[in-house]
Amino acid sequence: MRISLGKTRGKIVGAVVMVAAALLIGAVLMLLSGNNPLEAYRALVFGAFSSRQRVSELFVKLVPVMIMGLGVSVAYRAQLWNIGAGGQFLLGAIAATAVGLYVKLPPALLAPLTILAAAAAGGGWALLAGLLKVKFHANEVITTLMLNYIANYFLKFLVYGPMMDPAGQLPQSALLPEGIRLRQIFPGLRANYGLIIMVVALILTALLWRSAVGCRINLIGQGERVATYGGVNVRRVVLLTMFISGGAAGVAGWIETFGLQYRLMENMAGSYGDIATVVALLGALNPYGIAAASVFFAILLVGGAGMQRMTNVPYSIVDVIQGLIIIFVIAGVVGREGRPGKRPGKQSSKLSSKQPSKLSSKEPGRRERDA
Amino acid sequence: MLENIFTANFLISLLASTVRLATPIMTPALGQIYTQRAGILNLGVEGTMIMGAVTGFAAASFTGSLWLGLLGGMLTGMFWSLIMAWLAITMRANQVIAGLGMNILGAGLAAYIYRVIFGVRSLPPRITPFQGLSLPGLSDIPVLGPILFQHNALVYLSFLLVPLTWFILERTTLGLKIKAVGEHPRAADAKGVNVLGIRYAAVLIGGLYAGAAGAFMTIAYLNSFTEAVISGRGYIAVAVVIFARFLPARAMWGALLFGFASALQMRLQALGVDIANQLLLMLPYIMTIIALIIASNKAEFPGAYTIPYSRMER
């Protein structure tokens, strides 16, 4: 399948327009609060690029954002709305740290084992929501979000209780042994070799969409009936999709603990879970689009902190811009291809509304009759 | 330990908290019954509630009137759900993503508004919230009085919404139209029902309820605003609606169940029970998942659930 250049260019222009519109409304909000938006945005760019440390921070943020964005995009292509990347990130971090601290093995064996543990735990946490959907038709948006809260409290429980650093009174785990940590690229700067894992994740995702499995995942996104007619075992692929999606977040959690903090701490996931959704949608679920959107968001995150230090504009404007971008993306997608008048069935985007896949063997064809 | 739990005082305070904590889940759930019966899944309740919470708090602290705070929360809730309605009904966007977007935007905007209005202070601004009413006669009944009749006005108003919601949905033409556009919009359209208009109305009523519940959190439950003031209650309300199979009375019982889980956690913590409080705090979220497991297979979703309507498509 060849994508025409004109269409790709149109999508890129569309994404840029949406980002510009979100930044513009952000500027209006700053004006309303009595701040100078030009100054604020200048502080934002300055805050992101003005020193070696800050550029290194860009990569520190870019790695988890891109890996998690790629991860949720796999689920979103199948119309599985996994919004629990934050919780899956935490489970990955917890499992990897537990293995790293308590399993006694030579570093050469232990290090790969911690990555596997992170991927399995993150994937398993998402798989749980997948199982609940397949078995009980429980809405995955709500279950993945609830699992986020549960993961957060579980992490709190661990760092205040059984995994608390015996050497101190702070809510954090003991430090991981140095032999299994992920190294910094330049000594003294926090950017680390998680960057390579990120590039691998990008390549793997791009390859996934050229593989048979990727094709099946896409088919599920077309609706359960389409997938069944296409000979796809819907349940199995749904579970696999959720596992891949969560596994990516788990690996991001591994990078955060083994490459950055070297221990478990409270609220490690921050707002990465939400941002993963935003970059996946802004990147139109395309791996390269997600990569570009992630770069933009890394700048926004690092620069936003600088902006808050240098001006009176609160950091929460960054969250506002995120939300605006989602709203514009969905309004824009529909504006381009799903407006009333277009026949259904020609929708090429996963983001436009279509009949929900119910993943149910009960009452097939019911929706057909009603629709 | 056990003898501390099975005392009359503990049980009374537990059940009284249950009623109070059920309110901010029941109210948005009742509102979502209108919305979901009309075929729209508004996952943006969480964002609607936090917007209601911040404007309710700001309005109450500037006007000094708690009732104006409530009104502010309700109007904001309606405005916020109007955007959701535009996305879901007019733009026919995917309702799940639209709801998510409204939540992320709401959380960010609420925090922004709060920071801009109140700035950074060492002591967070506080208000005097709605106080418990003592109802002559009723409040003095032993056991039942403290459990049911010493709450603030908003708790009673919320419980009055249960029969009101039932009445509107089951005994008025508006209710009939809401159900018709949710079950079979094409047939409703052929009958001359304004499908889009009714769906807008149903989403706006849902926003009104959710905004009121958001304001409840800051002006009748707590006395200040924090970014974690809603912490998942909007999503829990959506789960309660599915659990309740779209019926108001069942939504009330569902909300009371969640109120009980939250109250149990708080009361046990206050007693200093030997379970880590982080594990107790998980309770309402675990219950939400269990509720979905029990209910989702059985729930009869409206025929046109989450499907946008257009005359030009068949």
JSON list of N, CA and C in Angstrom, two decimals, chain B residues 219-273:
[
{"chain": "B", "resi": 219, "resn": "ILE", "atom": "N", "xyz": [-17.44, 22.82, 48.33]},
{"chain": "B", "resi": 219, "resn": "ILE", "atom": "CA", "xyz": [-18.17, 23.74, 49.21]},
{"chain": "B", "resi": 219, "resn": "ILE", "atom": "C", "xyz": [-19.07, 23.03, 50.21]},
{"chain": "B", "resi": 220, "resn": "ALA", "atom": "N", "xyz": [-19.18, 21.70, 50.11]},
{"chain": "B", "resi": 220, "resn": "ALA", "atom": "CA", "xyz": [-20.05, 21.03, 51.06]},
{"chain": "B", "resi": 220, "resn": "ALA", "atom": "C", "xyz": [-19.37, 19.80, 51.67]},
{"chain": "B", "resi": 221, "resn": "TYR", "atom": "N", "xyz": [-18.28, 19.34, 51.08]},
{"chain": "B", "resi": 221, "resn": "TYR", "atom": "CA", "xyz": [-17.60, 18.18, 51.67]},
{"chain": "B", "resi": 221, "resn": "TYR", "atom": "C", "xyz": [-16.27, 18.63, 52.26]},
{"chain": "B", "resi": 222, "resn": "LEU", "atom": "N", "xyz": [-15.40, 19.20, 51.41]},
{"chain": "B", "resi": 222, "resn": "LEU", "atom": "CA", "xyz": [-14.18, 19.81, 51.91]},
{"chain": "B", "resi": 222, "resn": "LEU", "atom": "C", "xyz": [-14.45, 21.31, 52.07]},
{"chain": "B", "resi": 223, "resn": "ASN", "atom": "N", "xyz": [-13.42, 22.07, 52.38]},
{"chain": "B", "resi": 223, "resn": "ASN", "atom": "CA", "xyz": [-13.59, 23.51, 52.43]},
{"chain": "B", "resi": 223, "resn": "ASN", "atom": "C", "xyz": [-12.52, 24.21, 51.61]},
{"chain": "B", "resi": 224, "resn": "SER", "atom": "N", "xyz": [-11.86, 23.44, 50.72]},
{"chain": "B", "resi": 224, "resn": "SER", "atom": "CA", "xyz": [-10.81, 24.02, 49.89]},
{"chain": "B", "resi": 224, "resn": "SER", "atom": "C", "xyz": [-10.73, 23.22, 48.60]},
{"chain": "B", "resi": 225, "resn": "PHE", "atom": "N", "xyz": [-9.90, 23.72, 47.67]},
{"chain": "B", "resi": 225, "resn": "PHE", "atom": "CA", "xyz": [-9.76, 23.03, 46.40]},
{"chain": "B", "resi": 225, "resn": "PHE", "atom": "C", "xyz": [-8.36, 22.43, 46.31]},
{"chain": "B", "resi": 226, "resn": "THR", "atom": "N", "xyz": [-8.26, 21.19, 45.87]},
{"chain": "B", "resi": 226, "resn": "THR", "atom": "CA", "xyz": [-6.96, 20.63, 45.51]},
{"chain": "B", "resi": 226, "resn": "THR", "atom": "C", "xyz": [-7.10, 19.97, 44.15]},
{"chain": "B", "resi": 227, "resn": "GLU", "atom": "N", "xyz": [-5.96, 19.72, 43.49]},
{"chain": "B", "resi": 227, "resn": "GLU", "atom": "CA", "xyz": [-6.04, 19.12, 42.17]},
{"chain": "B", "resi": 227, "resn": "GLU", "atom": "C", "xyz": [-6.55, 17.68, 42.23]},
{"chain": "B", "resi": 228, "resn": "ALA", "atom": "N", "xyz": [-6.46, 17.06, 43.40]},
{"chain": "B", "resi": 228, "resn": "ALA", "atom": "CA", "xyz": [-6.91, 15.67, 43.54]},
{"chain": "B", "resi": 228, "resn": "ALA", "atom": "C", "xyz": [-8.31, 15.59, 44.13]},
{"chain": "B", "resi": 229, "resn": "VAL", "atom": "N", "xyz": [-9.08, 16.69, 44.01]},
{"chain": "B", "resi": 229, "resn": "VAL", "atom": "CA", "xyz": [-10.36, 16.73, 44.73]},
{"chain": "B", "resi": 229, "resn": "VAL", "atom": "C", "xyz": [-11.35, 15.71, 44.16]},
{"chain": "B", "resi": 230, "resn": "ILE", "atom": "N", "xyz": [-11.29, 15.43, 42.89]},
{"chain": "B", "resi": 230, "resn": "ILE", "atom": "CA", "xyz": [-12.27, 14.49, 42.31]},
{"chain": "B", "resi": 230, "resn": "ILE", "atom": "C", "xyz": [-11.70, 13.07, 42.33]},
{"chain": "B", "resi": 231, "resn": "SER", "atom": "N", "xyz": [-10.44, 12.91, 42.03]},
{"chain": "B", "resi": 231, "resn": "SER", "atom": "CA", "xyz": [-9.71, 11.63, 42.02]},
{"chain": "B", "resi": 231, "resn": "SER", "atom": "C", "xyz": [-10.53, 10.42, 41.61]},
{"chain": "B", "resi": 232, "resn": "GLY", "atom": "N", "xyz": [-11.01, 10.46, 40.37]},
{"chain": "B", "resi": 232, "resn": "GLY", "atom": "CA", "xyz": [-11.63, 9.28, 39.79]},
{"chain": "B", "resi": 232, "resn": "GLY", "atom": "C", "xyz": [-13.12, 9.15, 40.02]},
{"chain": "B", "resi": 233, "resn": "ARG", "atom": "N", "xyz": [-13.73, 10.06, 40.80]},
{"chain": "B", "resi": 233, "resn": "ARG", "atom": "CA", "xyz": [-15.16, 9.92, 41.08]},
{"chain": "B", "resi": 233, "resn": "ARG", "atom": "C", "xyz": [-16.00, 10.00, 39.81]},
{"chain": "B", "resi": 234, "resn": "GLY", "atom": "N", "xyz": [-15.55, 10.78, 38.84]},
{"chain": "B", "resi": 234, "resn": "GLY", "atom": "CA", "xyz": [-16.30, 10.88, 37.58]},
{"chain": "B", "resi": 234, "resn": "GLY", "atom": "C", "xyz": [-16.34, 9.54, 36.86]},
{"chain": "B", "resi": 235, "resn": "TYR", "atom": "N", "xyz": [-15.19, 8.88, 36.82]},
{"chain": "B", "resi": 235, "resn": "TYR", "atom": "CA", "xyz": [-15.14, 7.57, 36.16]},
{"chain": "B", "resi": 235, "resn": "TYR", "atom": "C", "xyz": [-15.96, 6.55, 36.95]},
{"chain": "B", "resi": 236, "resn": "ILE", "atom": "N", "xyz": [-15.86, 6.64, 38.29]},
{"chain": "B", "resi": 236, "resn": "ILE", "atom": "CA", "xyz": [-16.63, 5.71, 39.11]},
{"chain": "B", "resi": 236, "resn": "ILE", "atom": "C", "xyz": [-18.12, 5.91, 38.85]},
{"chain": "B", "resi": 237, "resn": "ALA", "atom": "N", "xyz": [-18.54, 7.18, 38.68]},
{"chain": "B", "resi": 237, "resn": "ALA", "atom": "CA", "xyz": [-19.95, 7.45, 38.41]},
{"chain": "B", "resi": 237, "resn": "ALA", "atom": "C", "xyz": [-20.39, 6.77, 37.10]},
{"chain": "B", "resi": 238, "resn": "VAL", "atom": "N", "xyz": [-19.52, 6.81, 36.09]},
{"chain": "B", "resi": 238, "resn": "VAL", "atom": "CA", "xyz": [-19.87, 6.15, 34.83]},
{"chain": "B", "resi": 238, "resn": "VAL", "atom": "C", "xyz": [-20.02, 4.65, 35.05]},
{"chain": "B", "resi": 239, "resn": "ALA", "atom": "N", "xyz": [-19.11, 4.08, 35.86]},
{"chain": "B", "resi": 239, "resn": "ALA", "atom": "CA", "xyz": [-19.22, 2.65, 36.17]},
{"chain": "B", "resi": 239, "resn": "ALA", "atom": "C", "xyz": [-20.51, 2.36, 36.92]},
{"chain": "B", "resi": 240, "resn": "VAL", "atom": "N", "xyz": [-20.90, 3.28, 37.83]},
{"chain": "B", "resi": 240, "resn": "VAL", "atom": "CA", "xyz": [-22.13, 3.07, 38.60]},
{"chain": "B", "resi": 240, "resn": "VAL", "atom": "C", "xyz": [-23.34, 3.04, 37.67]},
{"chain": "B", "resi": 241, "resn": "VAL", "atom": "N", "xyz": [-23.33, 3.89, 36.64]},
{"chain": "B", "resi": 241, "resn": "VAL", "atom": "CA", "xyz": [-24.46, 3.92, 35.72]},
{"chain": "B", "resi": 241, "resn": "VAL", "atom": "C", "xyz": [-24.61, 2.57, 35.01]},
{"chain": "B", "resi": 242, "resn": "ILE", "atom": "N", "xyz": [-23.47, 2.01, 34.58]},
{"chain": "B", "resi": 242, "resn": "ILE", "atom": "CA", "xyz": [-23.53, 0.71, 33.92]},
{"chain": "B", "resi": 242, "resn": "ILE", "atom": "C", "xyz": [-23.97, -0.36, 34.92]},
{"chain": "B", "resi": 243, "resn": "PHE", "atom": "N", "xyz": [-23.40, -0.28, 36.13]},
{"chain": "B", "resi": 243, "resn": "PHE", "atom": "CA", "xyz": [-23.75, -1.20, 37.21]},
{"chain": "B", "resi": 243, "resn": "PHE", "atom": "C", "xyz": [-25.24, -1.13, 37.51]},
{"chain": "B", "resi": 244, "resn": "ALA", "atom": "N", "xyz": [-25.79, 0.09, 37.44]},
{"chain": "B", "resi": 244, "resn": "ALA", "atom": "CA", "xyz": [-27.20, 0.30, 37.77]},
{"chain": "B", "resi": 244, "resn": "ALA", "atom": "C", "xyz": [-28.12, 0.01, 36.59]},
{"chain": "B", "resi": 245, "resn": "ARG", "atom": "N", "xyz": [-27.56, -0.43, 35.50]},
{"chain": "B", "resi": 245, "resn": "ARG", "atom": "CA", "xyz": [-28.34, -0.68, 34.29]},
{"chain": "B", "resi": 245, "resn": "ARG", "atom": "C", "xyz": [-29.23, 0.52, 33.94]},
{"chain": "B", "resi": 246, "resn": "PHE", "atom": "N", "xyz": [-28.70, 1.72, 34.13]},
{"chain": "B", "resi": 246, "resn": "PHE", "atom": "CA", "xyz": [-29.36, 2.97, 33.70]},
{"chain": "B", "resi": 246, "resn": "PHE", "atom": "C", "xyz": [-30.62, 3.28, 34.48]},
{"chain": "B", "resi": 247, "resn": "LEU", "atom": "N", "xyz": [-30.77, 2.71, 35.69]},
{"chain": "B", "resi": 247, "resn": "LEU", "atom": "CA", "xyz": [-31.96, 2.97, 36.50]},
{"chain": "B", "resi": 247, "resn": "LEU", "atom": "C", "xyz": [-31.58, 3.83, 37.72]},
{"chain": "B", "resi": 248, "resn": "PRO", "atom": "N", "xyz": [-32.32, 4.94, 37.95]},
{"chain": "B", "resi": 248, "resn": "PRO", "atom": "CA", "xyz": [-31.95, 5.87, 39.02]},
{"chain": "B", "resi": 248, "resn": "PRO", "atom": "C", "xyz": [-31.89, 5.22, 40.41]},
{"chain": "B", "resi": 249, "resn": "ALA", "atom": "N", "xyz": [-32.88, 4.41, 40.78]},
{"chain": "B", "resi": 249, "resn": "ALA", "atom": "CA", "xyz": [-32.87, 3.86, 42.14]},
{"chain": "B", "resi": 249, "resn": "ALA", "atom": "C", "xyz": [-31.67, 2.94, 42.33]},
{"chain": "B", "resi": 250, "resn": "ARG", "atom": "N", "xyz": [-31.38, 2.15, 41.30]},
{"chain": "B", "resi": 250, "resn": "ARG", "atom": "CA", "xyz": [-30.22, 1.26, 41.41]},
{"chain": "B", "resi": 250, "resn": "ARG", "atom": "C", "xyz": [-28.93, 2.07, 41.47]},
{"chain": "B", "resi": 251, "resn": "ALA", "atom": "N", "xyz": [-28.92, 3.22, 40.77]},
{"chain": "B", "resi": 251, "resn": "ALA", "atom": "CA", "xyz": [-27.73, 4.08, 40.83]},
{"chain": "B", "resi": 251, "resn": "ALA", "atom": "C", "xyz": [-27.51, 4.57, 42.24]},
{"chain": "B", "resi": 252, "resn": "MET", "atom": "N", "xyz": [-28.62, 4.86, 42.94]},
{"chain": "B", "resi": 252, "resn": "MET", "atom": "CA", "xyz": [-28.50, 5.31, 44.32]},
{"chain": "B", "resi": 252, "resn": "MET", "atom": "C", "xyz": [-27.85, 4.22, 45.17]},
{"chain": "B", "resi": 253, "resn": "TRP", "atom": "N", "xyz": [-28.34, 2.98, 45.03]},
{"chain": "B", "resi": 253, "resn": "TRP", "atom": "CA", "xyz": [-27.76, 1.89, 45.82]},
{"chain": "B", "resi": 253, "resn": "TRP", "atom": "C", "xyz": [-26.31, 1.66, 45.43]},
{"chain": "B", "resi": 254, "resn": "GLY", "atom": "N", "xyz": [-26.01, 1.75, 44.14]},
{"chain": "B", "resi": 254, "resn": "GLY", "atom": "CA", "xyz": [-24.63, 1.58, 43.69]},
{"chain": "B", "resi": 254, "resn": "GLY", "atom": "C", "xyz": [-23.74, 2.65, 44.32]},
{"chain": "B", "resi": 255, "resn": "ALA", "atom": "N", "xyz": [-24.20, 3.89, 44.31]},
{"chain": "B", "resi": 255, "resn": "ALA", "atom": "CA", "xyz": [-23.40, 4.98, 44.87]},
{"chain": "B", "resi": 255, "resn": "ALA", "atom": "C", "xyz": [-23.21, 4.77, 46.37]},
{"chain": "B", "resi": 256, "resn": "LEU", "atom": "N", "xyz": [-24.26, 4.28, 47.05]},
{"chain": "B", "resi": 256, "resn": "LEU", "atom": "CA", "xyz": [-24.13, 4.04, 48.49]},
{"chain": "B", "resi": 256, "resn": "LEU", "atom": "C", "xyz": [-23.07, 2.97, 48.76]},
{"chain": "B", "resi": 257, "resn": "LEU", "atom": "N", "xyz": [-23.01, 1.98, 47.88]},
{"chain": "B", "resi": 257, "resn": "LEU", "atom": "CA", "xyz": [-21.99, 0.95, 48.02]},
{"chain": "B", "resi": 257, "resn": "LEU", "atom": "C", "xyz": [-20.59, 1.56, 47.95]},
{"chain": "B", "resi": 258, "resn": "PHE", "atom": "N", "xyz": [-20.39, 2.47, 46.97]},
{"chain": "B", "resi": 258, "resn": "PHE", "atom": "CA", "xyz": [-19.09, 3.12, 46.85]},
{"chain": "B", "resi": 258, "resn": "PHE", "atom": "C", "xyz": [-18.85, 4.07, 48.01]},
{"chain": "B", "resi": 259, "resn": "GLY", "atom": "N", "xyz": [-19.92, 4.74, 48.44]},
{"chain": "B", "resi": 259, "resn": "GLY", "atom": "CA", "xyz": [-19.79, 5.60, 49.61]},
{"chain": "B", "resi": 259, "resn": "GLY", "atom": "C", "xyz": [-19.33, 4.77, 50.80]},
{"chain": "B", "resi": 260, "resn": "PHE", "atom": "N", "xyz": [-19.88, 3.56, 50.92]},
{"chain": "B", "resi": 260, "resn": "PHE", "atom": "CA", "xyz": [-19.52, 2.69, 52.03]},
{"chain": "B", "resi": 260, "resn": "PHE", "atom": "C", "xyz": [-18.04, 2.31, 51.95]},
{"chain": "B", "resi": 261, "resn": "ALA", "atom": "N", "xyz": [-17.56, 1.99, 50.74]},
{"chain": "B", "resi": 261, "resn": "ALA", "atom": "CA", "xyz": [-16.15, 1.61, 50.60]},
{"chain": "B", "resi": 261, "resn": "ALA", "atom": "C", "xyz": [-15.24, 2.77, 51.01]},
{"chain": "B", "resi": 262, "resn": "SER", "atom": "N", "xyz": [-15.58, 3.99, 50.56]},
{"chain": "B", "resi": 262, "resn": "SER", "atom": "CA", "xyz": [-14.75, 5.14, 50.93]},
{"chain": "B", "resi": 262, "resn": "SER", "atom": "C", "xyz": [-14.82, 5.40, 52.42]},
{"chain": "B", "resi": 263, "resn": "ALA", "atom": "N", "xyz": [-16.05, 5.29, 52.97]},
{"chain": "B", "resi": 263, "resn": "ALA", "atom": "CA", "xyz": [-16.23, 5.59, 54.39]},
{"chain": "B", "resi": 263, "resn": "ALA", "atom": "C", "xyz": [-15.48, 4.57, 55.24]},
{"chain": "B", "resi": 264, "resn": "LEU", "atom": "N", "xyz": [-15.56, 3.31, 54.84]},
{"chain": "B", "resi": 264, "resn": "LEU", "atom": "CA", "xyz": [-14.89, 2.24, 55.59]},
{"chain": "B", "resi": 264, "resn": "LEU", "atom": "C", "xyz": [-13.40, 2.52, 55.67]},
{"chain": "B", "resi": 265, "resn": "GLN", "atom": "N", "xyz": [-12.84, 2.93, 54.50]},
{"chain": "B", "resi": 265, "resn": "GLN", "atom": "CA", "xyz": [-11.42, 3.22, 54.45]},
{"chain": "B", "resi": 265, "resn": "GLN", "atom": "C", "xyz": [-11.07, 4.35, 55.41]},
{"chain": "B", "resi": 266, "resn": "MET", "atom": "N", "xyz": [-11.90, 5.42, 55.40]},
{"chain": "B", "resi": 266, "resn": "MET", "atom": "CA", "xyz": [-11.58, 6.57, 56.25]},
{"chain": "B", "resi": 266, "resn": "MET", "atom": "C", "xyz": [-11.74, 6.24, 57.72]},
{"chain": "B", "resi": 267, "resn": "ARG", "atom": "N", "xyz": [-12.80, 5.50, 58.04]},
{"chain": "B", "resi": 267, "resn": "ARG", "atom": "CA", "xyz": [-13.06, 5.21, 59.46]},
{"chain": "B", "resi": 267, "resn": "ARG", "atom": "C", "xyz": [-12.02, 4.25, 60.02]},
{"chain": "B", "resi": 268, "resn": "LEU", "atom": "N", "xyz": [-11.65, 3.24, 59.23]},
{"chain": "B", "resi": 268, "resn": "LEU", "atom": "CA", "xyz": [-10.65, 2.28, 59.70]},
{"chain": "B", "resi": 268, "resn": "LEU", "atom": "C", "xyz": [-9.32, 2.98, 59.91]},
{"chain": "B", "resi": 269, "resn": "GLN", "atom": "N", "xyz": [-9.02, 3.91, 58.99]},
{"chain": "B", "resi": 269, "resn": "GLN", "atom": "CA", "xyz": [-7.79, 4.67, 59.13]},
{"chain": "B", "resi": 269, "resn": "GLN", "atom": "C", "xyz": [-7.81, 5.50, 60.40]},
{"chain": "B", "resi": 270, "resn": "ALA", "atom": "N", "xyz": [-8.98, 6.11, 60.68]},
{"chain": "B", "resi": 270, "resn": "ALA", "atom": "CA", "xyz": [-9.10, 6.94, 61.86]},
{"chain": "B", "resi": 270, "resn": "ALA", "atom": "C", "xyz": [-8.93, 6.10, 63.13]},
{"chain": "B", "resi": 271, "resn": "LEU", "atom": "N", "xyz": [-9.37, 4.84, 63.07]},
{"chain": "B", "resi": 271, "resn": "LEU", "atom": "CA", "xyz": [-9.22, 3.95, 64.22]},
{"chain": "B", "resi": 271, "resn": "LEU", "atom": "C", "xyz": [-7.78, 3.50, 64.38]},
{"chain": "B", "resi": 272, "resn": "GLY", "atom": "N", "xyz": [-6.96, 3.68, 63.33]},
{"chain": "B", "resi": 272, "resn": "GLY", "atom": "CA", "xyz": [-5.59, 3.19, 63.39]},
{"chain": "B", "resi": 272, "resn": "GLY", "atom": "C", "xyz": [-5.50, 1.70, 63.21]},
{"chain": "B", "resi": 273, "resn": "VAL", "atom": "N", "xyz": [-6.36, 1.15, 62.36]},
{"chain": "B", "resi": 273, "resn": "VAL", "atom": "CA", "xyz": [-6.33, -0.28, 62.10]},
{"chain": "B", "resi": 273, "resn": "VAL", "atom": "C", "xyz": [-5.00, -0.66, 61.45]}
]
